mmCIF file of C-alpha atoms in Angstrom:
data_model
loop_
_atom_site.group_PDB
_atom_site.id
_atom_site.type_symbol
_atom_site.label_atom_id
_atom_site.label_comp_id
_atom_site.label_asym_id
_atom_site.label_seq_id
_atom_site.Cartn_x
_atom_site.Cartn_y
_atom_site.Cartn_z
ATOM 1 C CA MET A 222 -109.505 -36.729 131.670
ATOM 2 C CA ILE A 223 -108.643 -35.865 135.174
ATOM 3 C CA ASN A 224 -110.281 -32.392 134.437
ATOM 4 C CA LYS A 225 -113.481 -33.820 133.318
ATOM 5 C CA LEU A 226 -113.988 -36.023 136.217
ATOM 6 C CA PHE A 227 -113.031 -33.461 138.859
ATOM 7 C CA ARG A 228 -115.573 -31.213 137.066
ATOM 8 C CA GLY A 229 -118.368 -33.975 136.951
ATOM 9 C CA ALA A 230 -117.800 -34.783 140.567
ATOM 10 C CA LEU A 231 -117.953 -31.261 141.681
ATOM 11 C CA CYS A 232 -121.230 -30.699 139.889
ATOM 12 C CA LEU A 233 -122.908 -33.765 141.457
ATOM 13 C CA THR A 234 -121.600 -32.604 144.879
ATOM 14 C CA LEU A 235 -123.176 -29.018 144.390
ATOM 15 C CA VAL A 236 -126.477 -30.497 143.149
ATOM 16 C CA PHE A 237 -126.988 -32.493 146.122
ATOM 17 C CA ALA A 238 -125.771 -29.683 148.506
ATOM 18 C CA LEU A 239 -127.854 -27.087 147.195
ATOM 19 C CA SER A 240 -131.135 -28.843 146.465
ATOM 20 C CA PRO A 241 -132.296 -29.356 150.093
ATOM 21 C CA CYS A 242 -131.531 -25.550 150.623
ATOM 22 C CA VAL A 243 -133.427 -24.432 147.725
ATOM 23 C CA PHE A 244 -136.455 -26.582 148.530
ATOM 24 C CA ALA A 245 -136.404 -25.363 151.988
ATOM 25 C CA GLN A 246 -136.240 -21.684 151.220
ATOM 26 C CA GLU A 247 -138.455 -21.464 148.010
ATOM 27 C CA LYS A 248 -141.406 -24.016 148.503
ATOM 28 C CA LYS A 249 -143.907 -21.770 146.714
ATOM 29 C CA LEU A 250 -141.755 -22.047 143.341
ATOM 30 C CA SER A 251 -143.065 -24.560 140.744
ATOM 31 C CA LYS A 252 -140.819 -27.442 139.924
ATOM 32 C CA LYS A 253 -139.915 -25.994 136.575
ATOM 33 C CA GLU A 254 -139.092 -22.642 137.806
ATOM 34 C CA LEU A 255 -137.047 -24.361 140.434
ATOM 35 C CA ARG A 256 -135.426 -26.417 138.245
ATOM 36 C CA ASN A 257 -134.129 -23.499 136.141
ATOM 37 C CA LYS A 258 -133.059 -21.589 138.885
ATOM 38 C CA GLU A 259 -130.845 -24.690 139.850
ATOM 39 C CA ILE A 260 -129.493 -24.936 136.301
ATOM 40 C CA LYS A 261 -128.456 -21.311 136.479
ATOM 41 C CA GLU A 262 -126.917 -21.611 139.647
ATOM 42 C CA LEU A 263 -125.014 -24.826 138.451
ATOM 43 C CA GLU A 264 -123.877 -22.760 135.012
ATOM 44 C CA ALA A 265 -122.356 -19.979 137.515
ATOM 45 C CA MET A 266 -120.633 -22.422 139.401
ATOM 46 C CA LEU A 267 -119.257 -24.201 136.405
ATOM 47 C CA ALA A 268 -117.901 -20.818 135.120
ATOM 48 C CA LYS A 269 -116.035 -20.511 138.367
ATOM 49 C CA VAL A 270 -114.680 -24.187 138.361
ATOM 50 C CA ASP A 271 -113.341 -23.718 134.785
ATOM 51 C CA SER A 272 -111.507 -20.583 135.772
ATOM 52 C CA ALA A 273 -110.184 -22.309 138.746
ATOM 53 C CA ILE A 274 -108.875 -25.183 136.396
ATOM 54 C CA LYS A 275 -107.254 -22.573 134.204
ATOM 55 C CA LYS A 276 -105.335 -21.223 137.079
ATOM 56 C CA ILE A 277 -104.449 -24.667 138.359
ATOM 57 C CA LYS A 278 -103.385 -26.286 135.076
ATOM 58 C CA PRO A 279 -99.978 -24.755 134.774
ATOM 59 C CA LEU A 280 -99.267 -26.183 138.430
ATOM 60 C CA LEU A 281 -100.478 -29.662 137.453
ATOM 61 C CA ASN A 282 -97.738 -29.563 134.812
ATOM 62 C CA PRO A 283 -94.679 -27.671 136.292
ATOM 63 C CA LYS A 284 -92.208 -28.903 133.609
ATOM 64 C CA PHE A 285 -94.273 -27.332 130.913
ATOM 65 C CA ALA A 286 -93.933 -23.787 129.516
ATOM 66 C CA LEU A 287 -95.224 -21.350 126.958
ATOM 67 C CA ALA A 288 -92.505 -20.053 124.414
ATOM 68 C CA GLN A 289 -92.494 -17.916 121.434
ATOM 69 C CA TYR A 290 -89.664 -18.029 118.783
ATOM 70 C CA ASP A 291 -89.162 -15.511 115.901
ATOM 71 C CA VAL A 292 -88.567 -17.528 112.868
ATOM 72 C CA ARG A 293 -89.141 -14.935 110.188
ATOM 73 C CA HIS A 294 -85.565 -15.363 108.986
ATOM 74 C CA LEU A 295 -86.363 -18.923 108.342
ATOM 75 C CA LEU A 296 -89.884 -18.455 106.411
ATOM 76 C CA TYR A 297 -89.157 -15.269 104.449
ATOM 77 C CA ARG A 298 -86.623 -15.009 101.660
ATOM 78 C CA PRO A 299 -84.368 -11.812 101.803
ATOM 79 C CA ASP A 300 -85.176 -9.090 99.525
ATOM 80 C CA ASP A 301 -83.201 -9.112 95.995
ATOM 81 C CA ARG A 302 -81.456 -5.975 95.223
ATOM 82 C CA ALA A 303 -82.297 -6.180 91.612
ATOM 83 C CA ALA A 304 -80.077 -4.821 89.024
ATOM 84 C CA PRO A 305 -81.387 -1.830 86.856
ATOM 85 C CA LYS A 306 -81.894 -2.827 83.326
ATOM 86 C CA LEU A 307 -79.176 -1.695 81.015
ATOM 87 C CA SER A 308 -80.973 -0.885 77.662
ATOM 88 C CA ILE A 309 -79.196 -1.017 74.313
ATOM 89 C CA PRO A 310 -80.480 -0.177 71.130
ATOM 90 C CA SER A 311 -79.261 -2.565 68.413
ATOM 91 C CA SER A 312 -77.424 -1.123 65.371
ATOM 92 C CA SER A 313 -80.447 -1.987 63.313
ATOM 93 C CA LEU A 314 -82.510 0.407 64.918
ATOM 94 C CA GLY A 315 -84.078 3.004 62.327
ATOM 95 C CA TYR A 316 -86.518 5.654 62.036
ATOM 96 C CA ARG A 317 -90.253 4.861 61.680
ATOM 97 C CA SER A 318 -91.375 4.023 58.208
ATOM 98 C CA ASN A 319 -94.249 6.000 56.766
ATOM 99 C CA LYS A 320 -96.588 3.178 57.739
ATOM 100 C CA GLY A 321 -95.430 3.864 61.367
ATOM 101 C CA LYS A 322 -93.771 0.414 62.018
ATOM 102 C CA ALA A 323 -90.550 0.807 64.232
ATOM 103 C CA GLN A 324 -87.560 -1.112 63.026
ATOM 104 C CA GLY A 325 -84.970 -2.888 65.226
ATOM 105 C CA MET A 326 -85.128 -3.974 68.894
ATOM 106 C CA THR A 327 -83.709 -3.314 72.370
ATOM 107 C CA LEU A 328 -81.825 -5.571 74.533
ATOM 108 C CA ASN A 329 -82.672 -5.500 78.254
ATOM 109 C CA PHE A 330 -80.510 -7.060 81.231
ATOM 110 C CA GLY A 331 -82.107 -8.981 83.931
ATOM 111 C CA ASP A 332 -85.410 -10.271 82.217
ATOM 112 C CA GLU A 333 -85.094 -13.806 83.610
ATOM 113 C CA ASP A 334 -85.931 -13.834 87.193
ATOM 114 C CA GLU A 335 -87.645 -17.335 87.623
ATOM 115 C CA GLU A 336 -84.528 -19.131 88.767
ATOM 116 C CA TYR A 337 -84.318 -16.694 91.717
ATOM 117 C CA GLU A 338 -87.923 -17.685 93.059
ATOM 118 C CA ASN A 339 -86.739 -20.147 95.522
ATOM 119 C CA ALA A 340 -88.688 -20.186 98.609
ATOM 120 C CA LEU A 341 -87.076 -20.941 102.005
ATOM 121 C CA LEU A 342 -88.546 -23.328 104.723
ATOM 122 C CA ASP A 343 -92.295 -24.147 104.422
ATOM 123 C CA PRO A 344 -94.194 -23.567 107.854
ATOM 124 C CA GLU A 345 -95.481 -26.966 107.962
ATOM 125 C CA LYS A 346 -92.130 -28.515 106.921
ATOM 126 C CA LEU A 347 -90.583 -26.355 109.888
ATOM 127 C CA THR A 348 -93.246 -27.525 112.275
ATOM 128 C CA GLU A 349 -92.416 -31.160 111.129
ATOM 129 C CA ILE A 350 -88.784 -30.805 111.809
ATOM 130 C CA LEU A 351 -89.443 -29.365 115.297
ATOM 131 C CA MET A 352 -92.076 -32.111 116.140
ATOM 132 C CA GLY A 353 -89.516 -34.702 115.380
ATOM 133 C CA LEU A 354 -87.305 -33.718 118.188
ATOM 134 C CA ALA A 355 -89.519 -35.547 120.422
ATOM 135 C CA ASP A 356 -91.523 -38.987 120.493
ATOM 136 C CA GLU A 357 -95.279 -38.825 119.414
ATOM 137 C CA ASP A 358 -96.530 -39.262 122.959
ATOM 138 C CA SER A 359 -94.663 -35.895 123.892
ATOM 139 C CA TRP A 360 -97.067 -34.062 121.708
ATOM 140 C CA ASP A 361 -100.320 -35.489 123.356
ATOM 141 C CA ASP A 362 -102.526 -32.812 125.020
ATOM 142 C CA PRO A 363 -101.683 -30.179 126.643
ATOM 143 C CA ALA A 364 -98.713 -29.965 124.435
ATOM 144 C CA SER A 365 -99.126 -27.889 121.365
ATOM 145 C CA ILE A 366 -97.172 -25.887 118.656
ATOM 146 C CA GLU A 367 -98.300 -23.679 115.772
ATOM 147 C CA VAL A 368 -96.814 -21.325 113.202
ATOM 148 C CA SER A 369 -98.351 -17.825 113.029
ATOM 149 C CA GLY A 370 -97.081 -14.455 111.538
ATOM 150 C CA GLY A 371 -93.626 -15.694 111.389
ATOM 151 C CA PHE A 372 -93.667 -16.780 114.963
ATOM 152 C CA ILE A 373 -93.637 -20.104 116.452
ATOM 153 C CA ILE A 374 -95.888 -20.457 119.701
ATOM 154 C CA CYS A 375 -95.045 -23.718 121.479
ATOM 155 C CA TYR A 376 -96.520 -25.024 124.698
ATOM 156 C CA GLN A 377 -94.320 -28.017 125.642
ATOM 157 C CA SER A 378 -91.753 -29.352 128.458
ATOM 158 C CA LYS A 379 -88.651 -27.284 129.266
ATOM 159 C CA VAL A 380 -86.588 -30.261 127.967
ATOM 160 C CA ILE A 381 -87.978 -30.460 124.529
ATOM 161 C CA GLN A 382 -87.992 -26.504 124.581
ATOM 162 C CA ALA A 383 -84.446 -26.477 124.867
ATOM 163 C CA ARG A 384 -84.127 -28.795 122.134
ATOM 164 C CA ILE A 385 -86.233 -26.807 119.762
ATOM 165 C CA GLN A 386 -84.411 -23.408 120.691
ATOM 166 C CA SER A 387 -81.057 -25.137 119.890
ATOM 167 C CA THR A 388 -82.519 -26.397 116.434
ATOM 168 C CA LEU A 389 -83.837 -22.795 115.526
ATOM 169 C CA GLU A 390 -80.735 -21.321 116.573
ATOM 170 C CA SER A 391 -78.859 -23.348 114.239
ATOM 171 C CA LEU A 392 -81.229 -23.101 111.405
ATOM 172 C CA ARG A 393 -81.201 -19.227 112.052
ATOM 173 C CA GLN A 394 -77.343 -18.882 111.829
ATOM 174 C CA ASN A 395 -77.379 -20.877 108.425
ATOM 175 C CA ALA A 396 -80.181 -18.381 107.206
ATOM 176 C CA SER A 397 -78.465 -15.259 108.252
ATOM 177 C CA ARG A 398 -74.916 -15.923 107.116
ATOM 178 C CA SER A 399 -73.543 -13.243 105.195
ATOM 179 C CA ILE A 400 -71.075 -13.159 102.146
ATOM 180 C CA GLN A 401 -68.603 -10.479 101.195
ATOM 181 C CA MET A 402 -67.911 -10.517 97.491
ATOM 182 C CA GLU A 403 -64.926 -8.687 96.215
ATOM 183 C CA VAL A 404 -65.310 -7.932 92.442
ATOM 184 C CA GLY A 405 -62.026 -6.839 90.445
ATOM 185 C CA PHE A 406 -61.808 -5.515 86.814
ATOM 186 C CA TYR A 407 -58.240 -5.906 85.736
ATOM 187 C CA SER A 408 -56.289 -5.179 82.551
ATOM 188 C CA LEU A 409 -53.550 -8.067 82.479
ATOM 189 C CA PRO A 410 -50.472 -8.843 80.563
ATOM 190 C CA PRO A 411 -50.965 -11.718 78.253
ATOM 191 C CA GLU A 412 -48.883 -14.368 79.820
ATOM 192 C CA LEU A 413 -50.905 -13.622 83.206
ATOM 193 C CA LYS A 414 -54.064 -13.709 81.519
ATOM 194 C CA LYS A 415 -53.179 -17.002 79.917
ATOM 195 C CA THR A 416 -52.047 -18.527 83.103
ATOM 196 C CA LEU A 417 -55.399 -17.549 84.773
ATOM 197 C CA GLU A 418 -57.444 -18.883 81.994
ATOM 198 C CA GLN A 419 -55.777 -22.336 82.081
ATOM 199 C CA ALA A 420 -56.008 -22.618 85.846
ATOM 200 C CA ALA A 421 -59.622 -21.861 85.630
ATOM 201 C CA LEU A 422 -60.416 -24.508 82.520
ATOM 202 C CA MET A 423 -58.461 -27.026 84.753
ATOM 203 C CA ASN A 424 -60.364 -26.227 87.996
ATOM 204 C CA LYS A 425 -64.183 -25.753 86.847
ATOM 205 C CA GLY A 426 -63.602 -21.766 86.461
ATOM 206 C CA LEU A 427 -62.059 -21.489 90.159
ATOM 207 C CA LEU A 428 -58.884 -19.780 90.807
ATOM 208 C CA SER A 429 -57.033 -21.210 93.858
ATOM 209 C CA LYS A 430 -55.454 -19.179 96.616
ATOM 210 C CA LYS A 431 -52.231 -19.433 94.807
ATOM 211 C CA MET A 432 -53.476 -18.319 91.558
ATOM 212 C CA LEU A 433 -55.006 -15.117 93.490
ATOM 213 C CA ALA A 434 -51.555 -14.507 95.210
ATOM 214 C CA LEU A 435 -49.998 -14.296 91.857
ATOM 215 C CA LEU A 436 -52.591 -11.840 90.560
ATOM 216 C CA ASP A 437 -52.077 -9.575 93.367
ATOM 217 C CA LEU A 438 -48.298 -9.798 93.419
ATOM 218 C CA SER A 439 -48.646 -8.463 89.472
ATOM 219 C CA VAL A 440 -50.912 -5.730 90.388
ATOM 220 C CA ASN A 441 -48.187 -4.686 93.363
ATOM 221 C CA ASN A 442 -45.328 -4.866 90.871
ATOM 222 C CA LYS A 443 -47.484 -2.837 88.408
ATOM 223 C CA LYS A 444 -47.332 -5.657 85.725
ATOM 224 C CA ALA A 445 -51.160 -5.739 85.764
ATOM 225 C CA GLU A 446 -53.639 -2.730 86.362
ATOM 226 C CA VAL A 447 -56.842 -2.621 88.457
ATOM 227 C CA LEU A 448 -59.467 -0.875 86.222
ATOM 228 C CA GLY A 449 -61.991 -0.887 88.882
ATOM 229 C CA ASN A 450 -63.049 -2.879 91.928
ATOM 230 C CA ALA A 451 -66.075 -3.198 94.360
ATOM 231 C CA MET A 452 -66.940 -4.764 97.628
ATOM 232 C CA LEU A 453 -70.582 -6.251 97.995
ATOM 233 C CA THR A 454 -72.034 -7.742 101.133
ATOM 234 C CA ALA A 455 -75.159 -9.867 100.967
ATOM 235 C CA LEU A 456 -77.232 -12.544 102.950
ATOM 236 C CA SER A 457 -76.761 -15.940 101.636
ATOM 237 C CA ASN A 458 -79.436 -16.596 98.917
ATOM 238 C CA GLN A 459 -79.766 -12.793 98.162
ATOM 239 C CA ARG A 460 -79.121 -11.107 94.936
ATOM 240 C CA VAL A 461 -76.907 -7.944 94.678
ATOM 241 C CA TYR A 462 -75.684 -6.044 91.753
ATOM 242 C CA LEU A 463 -72.914 -3.344 90.569
ATOM 243 C CA HIS A 464 -73.777 -0.966 87.759
ATOM 244 C CA GLN A 465 -71.330 1.275 86.211
ATOM 245 C CA GLY A 466 -71.505 3.265 83.101
ATOM 246 C CA PHE A 467 -72.923 6.252 81.016
ATOM 247 C CA GLU A 468 -76.031 7.688 79.732
ATOM 248 C CA GLN A 469 -76.542 9.666 76.423
ATOM 249 C CA SER A 470 -79.774 11.257 75.088
ATOM 250 C CA TYR A 471 -80.249 10.996 71.408
ATOM 251 C CA VAL A 472 -83.240 11.252 68.881
ATOM 252 C CA ALA A 473 -84.531 7.678 68.351
ATOM 253 C CA THR A 474 -87.105 8.492 65.821
ATOM 254 C CA ILE A 475 -89.700 11.049 64.561
ATOM 255 C CA GLU A 476 -93.273 10.550 65.105
ATOM 256 C CA ARG A 477 -95.926 12.391 62.964
ATOM 257 C CA SER A 478 -99.324 13.405 63.996
ATOM 258 C CA SER A 479 -102.125 15.067 62.111
ATOM 259 C CA GLY A 480 -104.964 17.263 63.354
ATOM 260 C CA GLY A 481 -107.159 20.327 62.610
ATOM 261 C CA THR A 482 -110.735 20.920 61.388
ATOM 262 C CA GLY A 483 -112.305 19.907 57.932
ATOM 263 C CA MET A 484 -111.323 22.878 56.225
ATOM 264 C CA ALA A 485 -107.570 22.876 57.698
ATOM 265 C CA VAL A 486 -105.373 19.889 58.628
ATOM 266 C CA ALA A 487 -101.886 20.281 59.997
ATOM 267 C CA THR A 488 -99.204 17.415 60.234
ATOM 268 C CA ILE A 489 -96.476 17.886 62.991
ATOM 269 C CA SER A 490 -93.296 15.971 63.387
ATOM 270 C CA ASP A 491 -92.289 15.325 66.781
ATOM 271 C CA PRO A 492 -88.832 13.953 67.836
ATOM 272 C CA VAL A 493 -88.804 11.097 70.319
ATOM 273 C CA VAL A 494 -85.875 11.202 72.698
ATOM 274 C CA GLU A 495 -84.509 7.894 73.984
ATOM 275 C CA VAL A 496 -81.632 7.382 76.584
ATOM 276 C CA LEU A 497 -78.595 5.141 75.494
ATOM 277 C CA ARG A 498 -77.190 3.484 78.573
ATOM 278 C CA THR A 499 -73.714 1.966 78.121
ATOM 279 C CA GLY A 500 -71.089 0.551 80.470
ATOM 280 C CA LEU A 501 -71.461 -2.749 82.481
ATOM 281 C CA ALA A 502 -73.802 -4.292 84.666
ATOM 282 C CA LEU A 503 -72.885 -7.143 86.973
ATOM 283 C CA ASP A 504 -75.348 -9.051 89.429
ATOM 284 C CA MET A 505 -74.375 -12.021 91.704
ATOM 285 C CA LYS A 506 -76.120 -14.499 93.993
ATOM 286 C CA GLY A 507 -74.144 -16.483 96.518
ATOM 287 C CA THR A 508 -75.589 -19.346 98.540
ATOM 288 C CA VAL A 509 -73.469 -20.647 101.647
ATOM 289 C CA ILE A 510 -73.204 -24.464 101.484
ATOM 290 C CA ASP A 511 -71.865 -26.240 104.404
ATOM 291 C CA ARG A 512 -71.098 -30.059 104.090
ATOM 292 C CA SER A 513 -69.343 -31.881 106.760
ATOM 293 C CA GLY A 514 -67.454 -28.720 107.478
ATOM 294 C CA ASP A 515 -66.412 -28.145 103.967
ATOM 295 C CA ARG A 516 -67.909 -24.423 103.313
ATOM 296 C CA GLN A 517 -68.560 -23.259 99.971
ATOM 297 C CA VAL A 518 -70.275 -20.526 98.132
ATOM 298 C CA ALA A 519 -72.700 -21.648 95.000
ATOM 299 C CA MET A 520 -72.310 -18.427 92.570
ATOM 300 C CA ASP A 521 -74.553 -17.503 90.142
ATOM 301 C CA VAL A 522 -73.224 -14.433 88.050
ATOM 302 C CA ARG A 523 -74.500 -12.498 85.091
ATOM 303 C CA PHE A 524 -72.483 -10.006 83.304
ATOM 304 C CA LEU A 525 -73.466 -7.467 80.492
ATOM 305 C CA GLN A 526 -71.261 -4.927 78.978
ATOM 306 C CA SER A 527 -71.892 -2.401 76.277
ATOM 307 C CA ILE A 528 -69.520 -0.110 74.485
ATOM 308 C CA GLY A 529 -70.417 2.607 72.594
ATOM 309 C CA GLN A 530 -68.628 3.076 69.249
ATOM 310 C CA GLU A 531 -70.335 6.042 67.439
ATOM 311 C CA MET A 532 -73.612 8.167 67.092
ATOM 312 C CA ARG A 533 -74.279 9.116 63.654
ATOM 313 C CA GLU A 534 -76.745 11.369 62.391
ATOM 314 C CA ILE A 535 -79.262 10.353 59.697
ATOM 315 C CA LYS A 536 -81.174 12.469 57.656
ATOM 316 C CA THR A 537 -85.020 11.619 57.203
ATOM 317 C CA PRO A 538 -87.794 13.354 55.100
ATOM 318 C CA PHE A 539 -89.183 14.330 58.604
ATOM 319 C CA GLY A 540 -85.903 15.568 60.362
ATOM 320 C CA ASN A 541 -82.851 14.274 61.717
ATOM 321 C CA ILE A 542 -82.358 11.263 63.846
ATOM 322 C CA ASP A 543 -79.241 9.554 65.622
ATOM 323 C CA MET A 544 -78.071 5.982 65.132
ATOM 324 C CA PRO A 545 -76.127 4.656 68.022
ATOM 325 C CA ARG A 546 -73.681 1.711 67.315
ATOM 326 C CA VAL A 547 -72.520 -0.380 70.208
ATOM 327 C CA THR A 548 -70.937 -3.580 70.883
ATOM 328 C CA THR A 549 -72.005 -6.037 73.615
ATOM 329 C CA ASN A 550 -70.817 -8.754 75.569
ATOM 330 C CA PHE A 551 -73.364 -11.031 77.847
ATOM 331 C CA VAL A 552 -72.171 -13.761 80.028
ATOM 332 C CA ARG A 553 -73.753 -15.959 82.560
ATOM 333 C CA THR A 554 -71.700 -18.459 84.508
ATOM 334 C CA SER A 555 -71.918 -20.297 87.699
ATOM 335 C CA ALA A 556 -69.557 -22.233 90.170
ATOM 336 C CA ARG A 557 -69.067 -23.441 93.745
ATOM 337 C CA VAL A 558 -66.380 -21.556 95.234
ATOM 338 C CA PRO A 559 -64.615 -22.747 98.092
ATOM 339 C CA ASN A 560 -63.942 -20.134 100.942
ATOM 340 C CA GLY A 561 -61.021 -18.205 100.004
ATOM 341 C CA HIS A 562 -60.780 -19.086 96.468
ATOM 342 C CA GLY A 563 -61.849 -16.919 93.434
ATOM 343 C CA MET A 564 -64.018 -17.282 90.217
ATOM 344 C CA LEU A 565 -63.142 -16.355 86.716
ATOM 345 C CA VAL A 566 -66.145 -14.496 85.496
ATOM 346 C CA PHE A 567 -64.965 -12.963 82.104
ATOM 347 C CA THR A 568 -61.951 -12.374 80.023
ATOM 348 C CA GLN A 569 -61.868 -10.214 76.771
ATOM 349 C CA LYS A 570 -58.636 -9.750 74.758
ATOM 350 C CA ARG A 571 -59.451 -6.045 73.747
ATOM 351 C CA ASN A 572 -61.106 -3.179 74.880
ATOM 352 C CA THR A 573 -61.176 0.696 74.610
ATOM 353 C CA GLY A 574 -58.321 2.551 75.831
ATOM 354 C CA LYS A 575 -54.628 1.742 76.722
ATOM 355 C CA GLY A 576 -53.164 -0.366 79.507
ATOM 356 C CA VAL A 577 -50.061 0.459 81.814
ATOM 357 C CA ASP A 578 -47.850 -1.010 79.115
ATOM 358 C CA GLY A 579 -49.053 1.304 76.397
ATOM 359 C CA LYS A 580 -50.846 -1.652 74.656
ATOM 360 C CA THR A 581 -54.702 -2.001 74.190
ATOM 361 C CA LYS A 582 -56.280 -2.957 77.450
ATOM 362 C CA GLY A 583 -57.945 -6.574 78.048
ATOM 363 C CA LEU A 584 -60.633 -6.677 80.549
ATOM 364 C CA THR A 585 -60.497 -9.700 83.206
ATOM 365 C CA ILE A 586 -63.347 -9.741 85.920
ATOM 366 C CA ILE A 587 -62.590 -11.962 89.065
ATOM 367 C CA ALA A 588 -65.033 -12.372 92.064
ATOM 368 C CA ARG A 589 -63.799 -13.364 95.364
ATOM 369 C CA PRO A 590 -66.642 -14.508 97.785
ATOM 370 C CA ARG A 591 -65.835 -14.980 101.490
ATOM 371 C CA ILE A 592 -68.154 -16.312 104.119
ATOM 372 C CA LEU A 593 -68.329 -13.852 107.120
ATOM 373 C CA PRO A 594 -68.462 -15.135 110.564
ATOM 374 C CA SER A 595 -71.823 -15.661 112.089
ATOM 375 C CA ARG A 596 -73.098 -13.505 114.869
#
């Protein structure tokens, strides 16, 4: 408002100051020509006034400052490390019939992704949070705030800028928290396995620090065997995977095609080679939850195991094909794991191979998420 009054007064002063001079120097000009010339001179003067006001404006508000904040970590969800699909032909998969219709089916790991499509902060919601750090009058002109390309551009007083910076830093630390997930595959003696299962049942799938210490002691004393382990690190709300297994090619079916001229037609049988992937696939997603200082990791875990039993060769009228036979285990589970505790993902009474005691192995999977310190 002050700027507008200042510009208006300056314009009127210039009109009265310049008019006598113009009339004295250019008496031969018509009134219309003289008026147009005055208007052009005033427009040029107004342009200079606008430029001067822009330079003076920051000086009129010494407490205001223009700041830019990088908020891409708050607006964009981290990329998931999607697990490769573990394709397992079923035992009913046979060769194509004379009608060309395929029999059997194929199981795929990781088809359901909709639950991972959760968005982070909405730009409008983030702007609303930051504007709530000051009263409404503080956002009157010339104050402003906008989100563009993952950045916040804010023109505000230094006091409110300090509040905005502190809030964004807190939100950024929460969004960039990292989780270290230790996954262990164990062969356990029956007594220890039963103890861990009962402890998990009594505690919503969780294993306390005491139970984990008992497990580690049994491993050190060679009463339990570590079949494999992995250490995965991910951002909070990011999906990561572990895949271990074997690939074997086999003739899945025979395709027949005919071709030639009207006088001679030939039928050719083409073998179709597929790949059988067996082993295990495990993907996990951990989200840090901090409520009143009680930090937990919300774990969502999916596990698929396929064990190859045999590969039989079957004779058909068009050629020999292979018939794979596998067994599968699929588990999906979730739990809120306090920092330092563990999660019982999967247990199995029997598996292929022998354990340290010469008996048939059993498979037990335990995940231990740990919240890493913020930078």
